[in-house]
PDB file of C-alpha atoms in Angstrom:
ATOM      1  CA  UNK A   9     111.609 103.794  95.515  1.00  0.00           C
ATOM      2  CA  UNK A  10     108.770 101.243  96.354  1.00  0.00           C
ATOM      3  CA  UNK A  11     106.949 102.746  99.815  1.00  0.00           C
ATOM      4  CA  UNK A  12     104.039 104.546 101.010  1.00  0.00           C
ATOM      5  CA  UNK A  13     104.252 106.698 103.855  1.00  0.00           C
ATOM      6  CA  UNK A  14     101.362 106.503 106.652  1.00  0.00           C
ATOM      7  CA  UNK A  15      99.948 109.143 108.967  1.00  0.00           C
ATOM      8  CA  UNK A  16      99.112 109.520 111.773  1.00  0.00           C
ATOM      9  CA  UNK A  17     100.286 106.352 113.562  1.00  0.00           C
ATOM     10  CA  UNK A  18      98.053 106.581 116.096  1.00  0.00           C
ATOM     11  CA  UNK A  19      94.670 108.529 116.131  1.00  0.00           C
ATOM     12  CA  UNK A  20      91.846 108.844 119.051  1.00  0.00           C
ATOM     13  CA  UNK A  21      88.327 110.362 117.943  1.00  0.00           C
ATOM     14  CA  UNK A  22      84.980 111.289 119.560  1.00  0.00           C
ATOM     15  CA  UNK A  23      82.300 108.703 118.494  1.00  0.00           C
ATOM     16  CA  UNK A  24      80.367 110.047 115.839  1.00  0.00           C
ATOM     17  CA  UNK A  25      83.571 112.172 114.478  1.00  0.00           C
ATOM     18  CA  UNK A  26      85.337 111.985 111.177  1.00  0.00           C
ATOM     19  CA  UNK A  27      88.350 109.815 111.384  1.00  0.00           C
ATOM     20  CA  UNK A  28      91.215 110.605 108.410  1.00  0.00           C
ATOM     21  CA  UNK A  29      94.180 108.297 107.777  1.00  0.00           C
ATOM     22  CA  UNK A  30      96.677 109.770 105.044  1.00  0.00           C
ATOM     23  CA  UNK A  31      98.759 107.837 102.893  1.00  0.00           C
ATOM     24  CA  UNK A  32     101.751 109.308 100.082  1.00  0.00           C
ATOM     25  CA  UNK A  33     103.392 107.432  97.808  1.00  0.00           C
ATOM     26  CA  UNK A  34     106.400 107.808  94.897  1.00  0.00           C
ATOM     27  CA  UNK A  35     106.025 105.016  92.433  1.00  0.00           C
ATOM     28  CA  UNK A  36     103.997 106.350  89.951  1.00  0.00           C
ATOM     29  CA  UNK A  37     103.925 102.755  88.235  1.00  0.00           C
ATOM     30  CA  UNK A  38     101.428 101.761  91.206  1.00  0.00           C
ATOM     31  CA  UNK A  39      97.739 100.937  90.072  1.00  0.00           C
ATOM     32  CA  UNK A  40      95.455  99.562  92.908  1.00  0.00           C
ATOM     33  CA  UNK A  41      95.113 101.072  96.122  1.00  0.00           C
ATOM     34  CA  UNK A  42      93.265  99.246  98.870  1.00  0.00           C
ATOM     35  CA  UNK A  43      92.808  99.742 102.275  1.00  0.00           C
ATOM     36  CA  UNK A  44      92.727  96.868 105.286  1.00  0.00           C
ATOM     37  CA  UNK A  45      91.065  97.029 108.370  1.00  0.00           C
ATOM     38  CA  UNK A  46      92.908  94.650 111.165  1.00  0.00           C
ATOM     39  CA  UNK A  47      91.540  93.835 114.652  1.00  0.00           C
ATOM     40  CA  UNK A  48      93.721  92.256 117.253  1.00  0.00           C
ATOM     41  CA  UNK A  49      95.107  88.994 117.038  1.00  0.00           C
ATOM     42  CA  UNK A  50      92.750  88.539 113.215  1.00  0.00           C
ATOM     43  CA  UNK A  51      94.112  89.073 109.947  1.00  0.00           C
ATOM     44  CA  UNK A  52      93.412  92.177 107.822  1.00  0.00           C
ATOM     45  CA  UNK A  53      90.603  92.120 106.014  1.00  0.00           C
ATOM     46  CA  UNK A  54      90.185  94.465 103.249  1.00  0.00           C
ATOM     47  CA  UNK A  55      88.154  97.465 103.747  1.00  0.00           C
ATOM     48  CA  UNK A  56      87.775  99.540 100.751  1.00  0.00           C
ATOM     49  CA  UNK A  57      89.928  99.882  97.563  1.00  0.00           C
ATOM     50  CA  UNK A  58      90.441 102.442  94.541  1.00  0.00           C
ATOM     51  CA  UNK A  59      92.024 102.594  91.157  1.00  0.00           C
ATOM     52  CA  UNK A  60      93.922 105.789  90.237  1.00  0.00           C
ATOM     53  CA  UNK A  61      91.329 106.587  87.617  1.00  0.00           C
ATOM     54  CA  UNK A  62      89.044 107.605  90.221  1.00  0.00           C
ATOM     55  CA  UNK A  63      89.335 110.583  92.643  1.00  0.00           C
ATOM     56  CA  UNK A  64      86.978 109.531  95.234  1.00  0.00           C
ATOM     57  CA  UNK A  65      85.715 105.698  95.937  1.00  0.00           C
ATOM     58  CA  UNK A  66      82.644 105.719  99.071  1.00  0.00           C
ATOM     59  CA  UNK A  67      81.034 102.465 100.755  1.00  0.00           C
ATOM     60  CA  UNK A  68      78.762 103.293 103.372  1.00  0.00           C
ATOM     61  CA  UNK A  69      80.993 105.066 106.161  1.00  0.00           C
ATOM     62  CA  UNK A  70      84.686 104.784 104.483  1.00  0.00           C
ATOM     63  CA  UNK A  71      85.192 107.186 101.908  1.00  0.00           C
ATOM     64  CA  UNK A  72      88.656 106.795  99.803  1.00  0.00           C
ATOM     65  CA  UNK A  73      90.147 110.268  98.011  1.00  0.00           C
ATOM     66  CA  UNK A  74      93.050 109.929  95.766  1.00  0.00           C
ATOM     67  CA  UNK A  75      94.943 112.726  94.654  1.00  0.00           C
ATOM     68  CA  UNK A  76      97.096 111.251  91.676  1.00  0.00           C
ATOM     69  CA  UNK A  77      99.428 114.840  91.130  1.00  0.00           C
ATOM     70  CA  UNK A  78     100.233 114.910  94.739  1.00  0.00           C
ATOM     71  CA  UNK A  79     100.730 110.980  95.110  1.00  0.00           C
ATOM     72  CA  UNK A  80      98.104 110.916  98.013  1.00  0.00           C
ATOM     73  CA  UNK A  81      95.449 109.016  99.092  1.00  0.00           C
ATOM     74  CA  UNK A  82      93.388 109.048 102.259  1.00  0.00           C
ATOM     75  CA  UNK A  83      90.982 106.826 103.905  1.00  0.00           C
ATOM     76  CA  UNK A  84      87.911 109.083 105.832  1.00  0.00           C
ATOM     77  CA  UNK A  85      85.630 107.394 108.318  1.00  0.00           C
ATOM     78  CA  UNK A  86      82.366 109.254 108.820  1.00  0.00           C
ATOM     79  CA  UNK A  87      80.325 108.858 112.051  1.00  0.00           C
ATOM     80  CA  UNK A  88      83.343 106.804 113.584  1.00  0.00           C
ATOM     81  CA  UNK A  89      81.651 104.222 116.074  1.00  0.00           C
ATOM     82  CA  UNK A  90      83.309 102.554 118.946  1.00  0.00           C
ATOM     83  CA  UNK A  91      82.984  99.134 116.358  1.00  0.00           C
ATOM     84  CA  UNK A  92      85.801 101.187 113.897  1.00  0.00           C
ATOM     85  CA  UNK A  93      88.479 101.173 116.270  1.00  0.00           C
ATOM     86  CA  UNK A  94      91.243  98.882 114.860  1.00  0.00           C
ATOM     87  CA  UNK A  95      94.654  98.951 112.947  1.00  0.00           C
ATOM     88  CA  UNK A  96      94.227 100.326 109.513  1.00  0.00           C
ATOM     89  CA  UNK A  97      96.755  99.964 107.018  1.00  0.00           C
ATOM     90  CA  UNK A  98      97.155 101.210 103.398  1.00  0.00           C
ATOM     91  CA  UNK A  99      98.654  99.445 100.731  1.00  0.00           C
ATOM     92  CA  UNK A 100      99.857  99.905  96.602  1.00  0.00           C
ATOM     93  CA  UNK A 101     100.043  97.250  94.080  1.00  0.00           C
ATOM     94  CA  UNK A 102     103.147  97.695  91.668  1.00  0.00           C
ATOM     95  CA  UNK A 103     101.416  97.581  87.918  1.00  0.00           C
ATOM     96  CA  UNK A 104     100.960  94.458  85.833  1.00  0.00           C
ATOM     97  CA  UNK A 105     104.041  92.494  87.958  1.00  0.00           C
ATOM     98  CA  UNK A 106     104.726  90.352  90.365  1.00  0.00           C
ATOM     99  CA  UNK A 107     101.750  88.408  91.016  1.00  0.00           C
ATOM    100  CA  UNK A 108     100.121  91.206  92.984  1.00  0.00           C
ATOM    101  CA  UNK A 109     102.670  92.268  94.933  1.00  0.00           C
ATOM    102  CA  UNK A 110     101.562  94.668  97.572  1.00  0.00           C
ATOM    103  CA  UNK A 111     103.592  97.671  99.587  1.00  0.00           C
ATOM    104  CA  UNK A 112     102.016  98.686 102.891  1.00  0.00           C
ATOM    105  CA  UNK A 113     101.836 101.540 104.659  1.00  0.00           C
ATOM    106  CA  UNK A 114     103.156 101.243 108.366  1.00  0.00           C
ATOM    107  CA  UNK A 115      99.604 101.040 109.748  1.00  0.00           C
ATOM    108  CA  UNK A 116      97.579 103.268 111.925  1.00  0.00           C
ATOM    109  CA  UNK A 117      95.902 102.340 115.586  1.00  0.00           C
ATOM    110  CA  UNK A 118      92.473 103.826 115.422  1.00  0.00           C
ATOM    111  CA  UNK A 119      90.636 104.184 119.273  1.00  0.00           C
ATOM    112  CA  UNK A 120      86.843 105.973 118.930  1.00  0.00           C
ATOM    113  CA  UNK A 121      86.047 106.905 122.142  1.00  0.00           C
ATOM    114  CA  UNK A 122      81.974 106.484 123.646  1.00  0.00           C
TER     115      UNK A 122
ATOM    116  CA  UNK B  14      83.509  78.170 104.427  1.00  0.00           C
ATOM    117  CA  UNK B  15      86.159  79.291 102.117  1.00  0.00           C
ATOM    118  CA  UNK B  16      89.130  80.968 103.800  1.00  0.00           C
ATOM    119  CA  UNK B  17      92.692  80.455 104.693  1.00  0.00           C
ATOM    120  CA  UNK B  18      93.795  78.198 107.339  1.00  0.00           C
ATOM    121  CA  UNK B  19      96.908  79.099 109.614  1.00  0.00           C
ATOM    122  CA  UNK B  20      98.408  76.851 112.645  1.00  0.00           C
ATOM    123  CA  UNK B  21      99.150  76.778 114.922  1.00  0.00           C
ATOM    124  CA  UNK B  22      97.673  79.905 115.732  1.00  0.00           C
ATOM    125  CA  UNK B  23     100.909  80.821 118.848  1.00  0.00           C
ATOM    126  CA  UNK B  24     104.808  78.700 118.247  1.00  0.00           C
ATOM    127  CA  UNK B  25     107.630  78.792 120.388  1.00  0.00           C
ATOM    128  CA  UNK B  26     111.201  78.549 118.814  1.00  0.00           C
ATOM    129  CA  UNK B  27     114.321  77.754 120.843  1.00  0.00           C
ATOM    130  CA  UNK B  28     117.750  78.622 119.909  1.00  0.00           C
ATOM    131  CA  UNK B  29     119.086  77.219 116.729  1.00  0.00           C
ATOM    132  CA  UNK B  30     115.554  75.556 115.758  1.00  0.00           C
ATOM    133  CA  UNK B  31     114.210  75.530 112.758  1.00  0.00           C
ATOM    134  CA  UNK B  32     109.612  75.932 112.966  1.00  0.00           C
ATOM    135  CA  UNK B  33     107.415  75.390 110.469  1.00  0.00           C
ATOM    136  CA  UNK B  34     104.427  77.741 109.599  1.00  0.00           C
ATOM    137  CA  UNK B  35     101.381  75.622 107.920  1.00  0.00           C
ATOM    138  CA  UNK B  36      99.067  77.770 105.596  1.00  0.00           C
ATOM    139  CA  UNK B  37      96.438  76.096 103.683  1.00  0.00           C
ATOM    140  CA  UNK B  38      93.533  77.954 101.417  1.00  0.00           C
ATOM    141  CA  UNK B  39      90.332  76.111 100.014  1.00  0.00           C
ATOM    142  CA  UNK B  40      90.036  79.390  97.663  1.00  0.00           C
ATOM    143  CA  UNK B  41      91.558  77.913  94.527  1.00  0.00           C
ATOM    144  CA  UNK B  42      94.048  80.960  94.677  1.00  0.00           C
ATOM    145  CA  UNK B  43      96.891  80.628  92.604  1.00  0.00           C
ATOM    146  CA  UNK B  44      98.986  82.911  94.565  1.00  0.00           C
ATOM    147  CA  UNK B  45     100.018  82.827  97.815  1.00  0.00           C
ATOM    148  CA  UNK B  46     102.100  85.248 100.245  1.00  0.00           C
ATOM    149  CA  UNK B  47     104.101  85.314 103.425  1.00  0.00           C
ATOM    150  CA  UNK B  48     104.624  88.507 105.470  1.00  0.00           C
ATOM    151  CA  UNK B  49     105.933  89.377 108.948  1.00  0.00           C
ATOM    152  CA  UNK B  50     104.082  92.249 111.144  1.00  0.00           C
ATOM    153  CA  UNK B  51     106.194  93.973 113.349  1.00  0.00           C
ATOM    154  CA  UNK B  52     104.602  96.366 116.115  1.00  0.00           C
ATOM    155  CA  UNK B  53     104.617  99.879 114.137  1.00  0.00           C
ATOM    156  CA  UNK B  54     106.596  98.455 110.727  1.00  0.00           C
ATOM    157  CA  UNK B  55     103.341  97.452 109.012  1.00  0.00           C
ATOM    158  CA  UNK B  56     103.395  94.306 106.836  1.00  0.00           C
ATOM    159  CA  UNK B  57     106.445  93.427 105.175  1.00  0.00           C
ATOM    160  CA  UNK B  58     106.605  90.705 102.321  1.00  0.00           C
ATOM    161  CA  UNK B  59     108.882  87.359 102.866  1.00  0.00           C
ATOM    162  CA  UNK B  60     108.140  85.511 100.121  1.00  0.00           C
ATOM    163  CA  UNK B  61     105.133  84.970  97.259  1.00  0.00           C
ATOM    164  CA  UNK B  62     104.199  82.044  95.040  1.00  0.00           C
ATOM    165  CA  UNK B  63     102.692  82.751  91.903  1.00  0.00           C
ATOM    166  CA  UNK B  64     101.953  79.026  90.773  1.00  0.00           C
ATOM    167  CA  UNK B  65     102.582  75.918  92.331  1.00  0.00           C
ATOM    168  CA  UNK B  66     106.151  75.004  92.172  1.00  0.00           C
ATOM    169  CA  UNK B  67     107.637  77.962  91.977  1.00  0.00           C
ATOM    170  CA  UNK B  68     108.348  81.321  94.322  1.00  0.00           C
ATOM    171  CA  UNK B  69     109.758  84.377  94.680  1.00  0.00           C
ATOM    172  CA  UNK B  70     111.931  86.253  97.515  1.00  0.00           C
ATOM    173  CA  UNK B  71     110.005  88.881  98.933  1.00  0.00           C
ATOM    174  CA  UNK B  72     111.919  92.345 100.476  1.00  0.00           C
ATOM    175  CA  UNK B  73     113.134  90.122 103.989  1.00  0.00           C
ATOM    176  CA  UNK B  74     113.576  86.646 102.788  1.00  0.00           C
ATOM    177  CA  UNK B  75     117.009  85.913 104.364  1.00  0.00           C
ATOM    178  CA  UNK B  76     116.231  83.386 107.372  1.00  0.00           C
ATOM    179  CA  UNK B  77     112.977  81.832 105.757  1.00  0.00           C
ATOM    180  CA  UNK B  78     112.200  79.447 103.279  1.00  0.00           C
ATOM    181  CA  UNK B  79     109.156  78.059 101.666  1.00  0.00           C
ATOM    182  CA  UNK B  80     107.901  74.791  99.405  1.00  0.00           C
ATOM    183  CA  UNK B  81     104.709  75.751  96.710  1.00  0.00           C
ATOM    184  CA  UNK B  82     103.842  71.802  96.213  1.00  0.00           C
ATOM    185  CA  UNK B  83     100.147  71.804  96.204  1.00  0.00           C
ATOM    186  CA  UNK B  84      98.432  74.770  95.031  1.00  0.00           C
ATOM    187  CA  UNK B  85      96.392  75.190  98.554  1.00  0.00           C
ATOM    188  CA  UNK B  86      99.664  74.799 100.752  1.00  0.00           C
ATOM    189  CA  UNK B  87     102.473  77.345 101.240  1.00  0.00           C
ATOM    190  CA  UNK B  88     104.336  76.742 104.456  1.00  0.00           C
ATOM    191  CA  UNK B  89     106.834  78.923 105.750  1.00  0.00           C
ATOM    192  CA  UNK B  90     110.262  77.842 107.459  1.00  0.00           C
ATOM    193  CA  UNK B  91     111.904  79.534 110.061  1.00  0.00           C
ATOM    194  CA  UNK B  92     115.677  78.598 110.223  1.00  0.00           C
ATOM    195  CA  UNK B  93     118.356  79.540 112.934  1.00  0.00           C
ATOM    196  CA  UNK B  94     119.221  81.432 110.497  1.00  0.00           C
ATOM    197  CA  UNK B  95     116.680  84.087 111.700  1.00  0.00           C
ATOM    198  CA  UNK B  96     118.123  86.092 114.332  1.00  0.00           C
ATOM    199  CA  UNK B  97     114.731  87.820 114.988  1.00  0.00           C
ATOM    200  CA  UNK B  98     112.068  85.836 114.519  1.00  0.00           C
ATOM    201  CA  UNK B  99     109.922  87.194 117.104  1.00  0.00           C
ATOM    202  CA  UNK B 100     106.800  88.356 115.218  1.00  0.00           C
ATOM    203  CA  UNK B 101     103.879  87.815 114.124  1.00  0.00           C
ATOM    204  CA  UNK B 102     103.322  85.879 110.820  1.00  0.00           C
ATOM    205  CA  UNK B 103     100.658  85.986 108.270  1.00  0.00           C
ATOM    206  CA  UNK B 104      99.881  83.983 105.231  1.00  0.00           C
ATOM    207  CA  UNK B 105      97.524  85.592 102.328  1.00  0.00           C
ATOM    208  CA  UNK B 106      96.268  84.258  98.878  1.00  0.00           C
ATOM    209  CA  UNK B 107      94.832  86.046  95.730  1.00  0.00           C
ATOM    210  CA  UNK B 108      93.357  84.728  92.617  1.00  0.00           C
ATOM    211  CA  UNK B 109      96.670  86.037  90.780  1.00  0.00           C
ATOM    212  CA  UNK B 110      97.456  86.968  87.506  1.00  0.00           C
ATOM    213  CA  UNK B 111      95.396  86.587  84.045  1.00  0.00           C
ATOM    214  CA  UNK B 112      92.264  86.275  86.121  1.00  0.00           C
ATOM    215  CA  UNK B 113      91.270  90.231  85.031  1.00  0.00           C
ATOM    216  CA  UNK B 114      90.450  93.259  87.469  1.00  0.00           C
ATOM    217  CA  UNK B 115      91.987  94.189  90.528  1.00  0.00           C
ATOM    218  CA  UNK B 116      91.910  91.082  92.940  1.00  0.00           C
ATOM    219  CA  UNK B 117      92.610  91.579  96.556  1.00  0.00           C
ATOM    220  CA  UNK B 118      94.713  89.492  98.818  1.00  0.00           C
ATOM    221  CA  UNK B 119      92.495  87.793 101.773  1.00  0.00           C
ATOM    222  CA  UNK B 120      94.129  87.139 105.120  1.00  0.00           C
ATOM    223  CA  UNK B 121      94.317  84.502 107.303  1.00  0.00           C
ATOM    224  CA  UNK B 122      94.685  84.965 111.048  1.00  0.00           C
ATOM    225  CA  UNK B 123      98.118  84.912 111.433  1.00  0.00           C
ATOM    226  CA  UNK B 124     100.534  82.683 114.079  1.00  0.00           C
ATOM    227  CA  UNK B 125     102.414  84.738 116.149  1.00  0.00           C
ATOM    228  CA  UNK B 126     106.013  83.226 116.813  1.00  0.00           C
ATOM    229  CA  UNK B 127     108.026  83.881 120.388  1.00  0.00           C
ATOM    230  CA  UNK B 128     111.663  82.742 121.281  1.00  0.00           C
ATOM    231  CA  UNK B 129     111.897  80.928 124.444  1.00  0.00           C
TER     232      UNK B 129
END
């Protein structure tokens, strides 16, 4: 079944802390795992993405960790800032089909307190 | 600036009425997508199109229709058959297959549809 499960649904972190959002999937035919950031009233914007042949990818304060055997991947936001307060979505793309169709997680609403 | 333009930003529908949401992109992307976003449910795919004059149903296509007569345009019609149309609708595009590599989807800023 093509499904991506995301947790937690909401997260409150103090400024300077680490925000961690987790996703799990069942379909082993996924080949691309992007994370999107969405601010209220706006469309999602690509934040960072990883392929399953890489265990970790870091871009600035944002890191994706990927565990292929456990079929899990997570987003870590280091030194979280109030400006990071947004909804975050993980997603997965089925390998080589359907024009890049993505399956999205349910979303995590992050609030970073000053 | 290249991007995706969705209009209108807010739309109201009366009972039994069809409404059409506009999506235009100037990124020269082949593939376009429509998603519906409800609180706590993430983004669910309604329809997608990989090329002009071709489109496929997504996971929740019932009560919706699309057309793809031009590369840059992918309008979505919410028909009266869609019994719960209140949601935030997002349009996206990507370079599509054959481009190579991992091509992300770019999103517009959405249309919020409400029922009067």
